[in-house]
Short mmCIF file of C-alpha atoms in Angstrom, two decimals:
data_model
loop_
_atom_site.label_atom_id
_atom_site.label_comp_id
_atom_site.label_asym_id
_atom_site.label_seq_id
_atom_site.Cartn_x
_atom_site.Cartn_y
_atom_site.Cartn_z
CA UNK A 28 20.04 -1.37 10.05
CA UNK A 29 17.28 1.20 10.53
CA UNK A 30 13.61 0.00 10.55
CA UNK A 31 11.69 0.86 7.46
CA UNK A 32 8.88 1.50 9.44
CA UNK A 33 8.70 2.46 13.63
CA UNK A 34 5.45 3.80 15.48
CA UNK A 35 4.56 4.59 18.82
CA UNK A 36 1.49 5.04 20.25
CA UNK A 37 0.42 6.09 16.60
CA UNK A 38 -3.42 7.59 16.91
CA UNK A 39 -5.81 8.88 15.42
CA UNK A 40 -9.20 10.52 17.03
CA UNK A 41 -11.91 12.44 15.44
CA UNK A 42 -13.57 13.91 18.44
CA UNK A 43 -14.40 10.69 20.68
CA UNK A 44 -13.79 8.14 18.37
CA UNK A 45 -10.35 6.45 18.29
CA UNK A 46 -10.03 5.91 14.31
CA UNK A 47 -6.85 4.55 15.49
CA UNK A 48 -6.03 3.44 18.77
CA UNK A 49 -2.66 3.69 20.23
CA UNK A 50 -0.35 1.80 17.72
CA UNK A 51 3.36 0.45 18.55
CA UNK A 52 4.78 -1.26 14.95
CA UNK A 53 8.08 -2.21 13.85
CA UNK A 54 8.40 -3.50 10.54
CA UNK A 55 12.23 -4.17 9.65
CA UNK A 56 13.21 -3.13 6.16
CA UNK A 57 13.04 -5.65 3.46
CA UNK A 58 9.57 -7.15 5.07
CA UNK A 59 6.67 -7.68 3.19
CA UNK A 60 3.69 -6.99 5.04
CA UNK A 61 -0.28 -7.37 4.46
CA UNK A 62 -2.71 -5.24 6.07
CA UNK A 63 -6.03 -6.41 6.56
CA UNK A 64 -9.34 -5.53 8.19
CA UNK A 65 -12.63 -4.68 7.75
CA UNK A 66 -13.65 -1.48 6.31
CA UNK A 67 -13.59 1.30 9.11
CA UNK A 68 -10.68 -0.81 10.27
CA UNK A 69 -8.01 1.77 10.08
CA UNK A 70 -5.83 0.82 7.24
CA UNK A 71 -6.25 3.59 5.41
CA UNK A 72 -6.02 5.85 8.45
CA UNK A 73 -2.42 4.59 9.37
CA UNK A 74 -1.08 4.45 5.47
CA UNK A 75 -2.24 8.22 5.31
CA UNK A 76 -0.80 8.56 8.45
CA UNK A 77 2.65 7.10 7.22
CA UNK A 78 2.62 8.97 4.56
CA UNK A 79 2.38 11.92 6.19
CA UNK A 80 -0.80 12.87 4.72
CA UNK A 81 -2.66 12.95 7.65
CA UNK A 82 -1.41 13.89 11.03
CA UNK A 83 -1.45 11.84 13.60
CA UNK A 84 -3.54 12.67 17.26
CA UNK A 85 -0.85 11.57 19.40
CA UNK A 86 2.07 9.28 18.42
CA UNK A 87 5.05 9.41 16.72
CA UNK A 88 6.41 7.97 13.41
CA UNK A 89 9.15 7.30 11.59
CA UNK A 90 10.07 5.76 7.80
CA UNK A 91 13.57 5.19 7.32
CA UNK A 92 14.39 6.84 10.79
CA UNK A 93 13.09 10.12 9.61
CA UNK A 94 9.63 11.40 10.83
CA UNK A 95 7.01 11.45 8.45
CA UNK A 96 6.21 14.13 6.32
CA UNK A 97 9.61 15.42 5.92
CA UNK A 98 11.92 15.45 3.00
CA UNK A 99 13.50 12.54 3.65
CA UNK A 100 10.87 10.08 4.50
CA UNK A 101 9.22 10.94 1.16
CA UNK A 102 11.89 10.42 -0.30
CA UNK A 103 12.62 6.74 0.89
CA UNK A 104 8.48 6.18 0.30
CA UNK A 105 6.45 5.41 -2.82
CA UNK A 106 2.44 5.65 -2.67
CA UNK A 107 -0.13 3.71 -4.52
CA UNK A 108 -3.12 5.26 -3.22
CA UNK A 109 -6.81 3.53 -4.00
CA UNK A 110 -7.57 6.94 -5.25
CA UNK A 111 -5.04 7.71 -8.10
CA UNK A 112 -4.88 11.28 -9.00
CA UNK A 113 -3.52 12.52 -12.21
CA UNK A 114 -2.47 16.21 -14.10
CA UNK A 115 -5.42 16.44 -16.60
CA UNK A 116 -2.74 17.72 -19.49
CA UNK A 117 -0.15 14.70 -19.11
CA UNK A 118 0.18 11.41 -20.47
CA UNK A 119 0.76 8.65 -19.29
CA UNK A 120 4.71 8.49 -20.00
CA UNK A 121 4.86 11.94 -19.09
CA UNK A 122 3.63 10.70 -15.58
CA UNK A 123 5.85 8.25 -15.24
CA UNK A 124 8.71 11.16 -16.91
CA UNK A 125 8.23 13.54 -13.97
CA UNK A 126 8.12 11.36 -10.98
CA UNK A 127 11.40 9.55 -12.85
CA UNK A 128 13.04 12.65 -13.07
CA UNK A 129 11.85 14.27 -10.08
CA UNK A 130 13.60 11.53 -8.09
CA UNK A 131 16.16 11.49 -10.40
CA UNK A 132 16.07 8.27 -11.88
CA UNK A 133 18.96 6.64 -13.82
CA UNK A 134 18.12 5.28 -16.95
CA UNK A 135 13.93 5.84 -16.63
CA UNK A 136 13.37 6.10 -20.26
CA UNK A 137 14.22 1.82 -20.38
CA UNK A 138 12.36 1.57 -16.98
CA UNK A 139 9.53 3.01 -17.89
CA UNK A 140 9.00 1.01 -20.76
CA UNK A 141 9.20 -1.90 -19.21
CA UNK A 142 6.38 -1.00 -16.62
CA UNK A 143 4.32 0.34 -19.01
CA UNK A 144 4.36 -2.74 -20.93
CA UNK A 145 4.04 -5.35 -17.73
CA UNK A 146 0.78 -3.00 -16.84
CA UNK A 147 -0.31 -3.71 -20.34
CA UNK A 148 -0.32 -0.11 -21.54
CA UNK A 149 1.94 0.40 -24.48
CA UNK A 150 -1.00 0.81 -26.63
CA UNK A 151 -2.28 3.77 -24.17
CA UNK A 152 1.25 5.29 -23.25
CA UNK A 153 0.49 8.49 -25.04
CA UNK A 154 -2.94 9.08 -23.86
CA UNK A 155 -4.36 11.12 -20.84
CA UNK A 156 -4.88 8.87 -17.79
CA UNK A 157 -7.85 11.71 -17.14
CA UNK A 158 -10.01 10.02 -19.53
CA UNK A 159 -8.95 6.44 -18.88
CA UNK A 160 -11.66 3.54 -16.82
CA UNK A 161 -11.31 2.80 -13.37
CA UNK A 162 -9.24 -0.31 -13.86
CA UNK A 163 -7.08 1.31 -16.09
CA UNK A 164 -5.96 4.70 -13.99
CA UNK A 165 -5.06 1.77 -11.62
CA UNK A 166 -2.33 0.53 -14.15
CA UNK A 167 -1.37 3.54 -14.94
CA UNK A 168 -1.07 4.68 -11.18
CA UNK A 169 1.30 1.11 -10.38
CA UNK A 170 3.31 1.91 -13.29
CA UNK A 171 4.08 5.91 -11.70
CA UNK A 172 4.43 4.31 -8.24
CA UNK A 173 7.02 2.07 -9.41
CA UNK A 174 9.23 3.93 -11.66
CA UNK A 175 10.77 5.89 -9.02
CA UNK A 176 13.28 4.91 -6.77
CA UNK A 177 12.33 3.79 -2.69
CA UNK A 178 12.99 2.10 0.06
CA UNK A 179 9.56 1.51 1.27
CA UNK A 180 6.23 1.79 -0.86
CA UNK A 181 2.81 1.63 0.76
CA UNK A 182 -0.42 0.73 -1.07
CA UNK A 183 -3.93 0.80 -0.43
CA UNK A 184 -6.20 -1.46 -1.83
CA UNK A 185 -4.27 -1.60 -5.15
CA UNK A 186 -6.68 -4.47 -6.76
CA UNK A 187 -9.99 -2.57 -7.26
CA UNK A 188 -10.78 -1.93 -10.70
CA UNK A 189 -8.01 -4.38 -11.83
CA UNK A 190 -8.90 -7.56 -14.54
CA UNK A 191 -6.98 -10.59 -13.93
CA UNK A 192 -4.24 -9.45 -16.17
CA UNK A 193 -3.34 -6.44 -14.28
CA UNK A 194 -3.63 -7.79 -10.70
CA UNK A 195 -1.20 -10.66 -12.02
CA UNK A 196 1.05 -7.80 -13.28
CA UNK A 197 1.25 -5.93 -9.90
CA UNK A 198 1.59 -9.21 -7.75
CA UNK A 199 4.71 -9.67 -10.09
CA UNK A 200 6.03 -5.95 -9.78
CA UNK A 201 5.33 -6.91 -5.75
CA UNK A 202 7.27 -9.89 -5.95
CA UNK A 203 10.27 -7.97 -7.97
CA UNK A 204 10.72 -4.86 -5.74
CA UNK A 205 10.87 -7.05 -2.41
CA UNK A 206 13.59 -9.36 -4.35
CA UNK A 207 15.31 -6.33 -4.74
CA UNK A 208 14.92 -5.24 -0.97
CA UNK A 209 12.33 -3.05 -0.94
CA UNK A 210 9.76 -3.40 2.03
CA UNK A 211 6.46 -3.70 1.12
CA UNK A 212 3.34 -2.94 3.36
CA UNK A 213 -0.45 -3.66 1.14
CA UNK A 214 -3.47 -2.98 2.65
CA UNK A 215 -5.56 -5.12 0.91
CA UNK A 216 -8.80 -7.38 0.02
CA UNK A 217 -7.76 -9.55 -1.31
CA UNK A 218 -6.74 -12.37 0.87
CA UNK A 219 -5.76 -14.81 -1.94
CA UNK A 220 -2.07 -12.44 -1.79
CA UNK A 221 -1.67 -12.52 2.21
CA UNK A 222 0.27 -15.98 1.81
CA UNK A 223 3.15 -14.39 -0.18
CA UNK A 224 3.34 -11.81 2.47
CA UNK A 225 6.23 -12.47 5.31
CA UNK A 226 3.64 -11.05 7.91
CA UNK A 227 0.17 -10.50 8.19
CA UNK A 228 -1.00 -7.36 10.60
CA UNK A 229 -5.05 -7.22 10.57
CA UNK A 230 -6.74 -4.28 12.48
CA UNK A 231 -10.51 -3.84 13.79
CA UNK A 232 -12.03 -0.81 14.92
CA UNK A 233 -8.63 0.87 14.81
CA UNK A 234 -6.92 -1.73 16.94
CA UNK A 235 -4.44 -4.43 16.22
CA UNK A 236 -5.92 -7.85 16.19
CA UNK A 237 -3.09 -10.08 14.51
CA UNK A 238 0.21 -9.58 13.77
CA UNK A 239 1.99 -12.57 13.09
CA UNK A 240 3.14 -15.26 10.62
CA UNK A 241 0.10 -15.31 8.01
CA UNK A 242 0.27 -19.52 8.14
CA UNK A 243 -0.72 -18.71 11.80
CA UNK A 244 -4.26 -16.97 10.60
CA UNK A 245 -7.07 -17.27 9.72
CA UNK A 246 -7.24 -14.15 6.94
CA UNK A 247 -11.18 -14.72 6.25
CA UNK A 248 -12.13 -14.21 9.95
CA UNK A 249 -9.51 -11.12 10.27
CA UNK A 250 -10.39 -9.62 7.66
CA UNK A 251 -13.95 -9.91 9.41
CA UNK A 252 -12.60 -8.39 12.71
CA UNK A 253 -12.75 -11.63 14.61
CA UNK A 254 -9.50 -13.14 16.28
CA UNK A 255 -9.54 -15.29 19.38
CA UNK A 256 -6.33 -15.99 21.07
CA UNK A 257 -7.52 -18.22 22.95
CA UNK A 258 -8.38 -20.99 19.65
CA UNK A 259 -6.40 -22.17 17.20
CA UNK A 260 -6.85 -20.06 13.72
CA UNK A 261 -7.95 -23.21 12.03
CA UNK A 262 -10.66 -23.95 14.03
CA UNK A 263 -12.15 -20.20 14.07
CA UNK A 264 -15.41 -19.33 12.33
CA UNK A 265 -15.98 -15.23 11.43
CA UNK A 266 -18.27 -13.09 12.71
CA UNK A 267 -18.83 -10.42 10.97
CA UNK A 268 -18.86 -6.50 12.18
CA UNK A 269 -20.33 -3.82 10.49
CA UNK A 270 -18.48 -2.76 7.67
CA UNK A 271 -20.96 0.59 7.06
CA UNK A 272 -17.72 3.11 7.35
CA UNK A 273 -15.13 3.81 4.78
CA UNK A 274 -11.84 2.11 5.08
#
């Protein structure tokens, strides 16, 4: 079976900073992975890179076996970004209508439904996500990113804006696309959803730090940028790094 997800020597450099140092990852379809880190870590950097929205300054990557960017890895990929974007002149079911049918979806009109109701949004399915809060473009944007079809769906930092009702609602949608076989990769937060996770991967200044069995880790100390090998991860204290730069 193809990896969902193979890099090597991944980077990213903006002049003489390494954003992302020279990655090698292989995450085997059907995983659920968490991605942690401080901020200026590099999680956002690799997603982006992934998704083929940013290229890469040396490296190679693949989803599915097909390099990113092209038809076919978008194709097997769905993207919750932290920063949804939305047509100004669409609803919200007419979102979720286009990407359905875009990626030719059987049967969205139930699907869509549903996830408009688990993200609590019936009442607001025929309104314009444009003039919605923060916490609720977030439910609208889980509800597009999960109506489609894919093998593989990366998101970044999904919780912000959400109340408790709507992280509980995406944890659930998490919990129902891996059942079903998706692989999962969240670069995230919030560390109170790194135990579901199969493996934990935590970065620091655009280098791997951990990448292991999350009962292994210490997430509070990753997350942090702090790992030593050398000491068991229940007996490590964090020390924090500066967490001035953007994710």
């Amino acid at each position: 079976m193809t990896d969902a997800i193979e890099t090597h020597a991944l980077t990213k450099r903006y002049g003489d900073h390494d954003a992302l140092a020279p990655i090698d990852l292989t995450i085997p379809t059907g995983q659920r992975v968490s991605l942690i880190g401080h901020n200026g870590s590099g999680k956002t950097t690799l997603i982006k890179m992934l998704t083929g929205l940013l290229d890469p300054s040396g490296g190679t990557a693949t989803i599915a076996g097909h390099a990113t960017g092209s038809p076919e890895a978008r194709a097997a990929l769905s993207y919750l970004s932290d920063q949804p974007v939305f047509y100004d002149d669409l609803t919200v079911r007419q979102h979720l209508e286009y990407v359905a049918r875009l990626h030719h979806t059987e049967e969205w009109e139930t699907h869509a439904d549903w996830l408009i109701d688990t993200v609590g949004l019936s009442a607001r399915a025929n309104d314009l996500p444009a003039t919605f809060s923060r916490g609720l473009k977030q439910k609208a944007a889980i509800a597009i990113a999960f109506v489609r079809p894919f093998e593989l769906m990366l998101i970044d930092e999904p919780f912000v804006g959400l109340d408790r009702a709507g992280r509980s609602s995406l944890l659930d949608l998490v919990a129902w696309a891996h059942d079903d076989g998706a692989t999962l990769v969240v670069a995230t937060h919030e560390l109170a959803s790194v135990t579901s996770s199969d493996r934990l991967i935590a970065l620091s200044d655009g280098s791997v730090i951990f990448d292991g069995d999350p009962a292994d880790a210490d997430p509070d100390a990753l997350a942090d940028g702090w790992f030593d090998r050398s000491t068991p991860a229940d007996d490590q204290l964090a020390e924090p790094t500066s967490d001035d730069d953007a994710s």
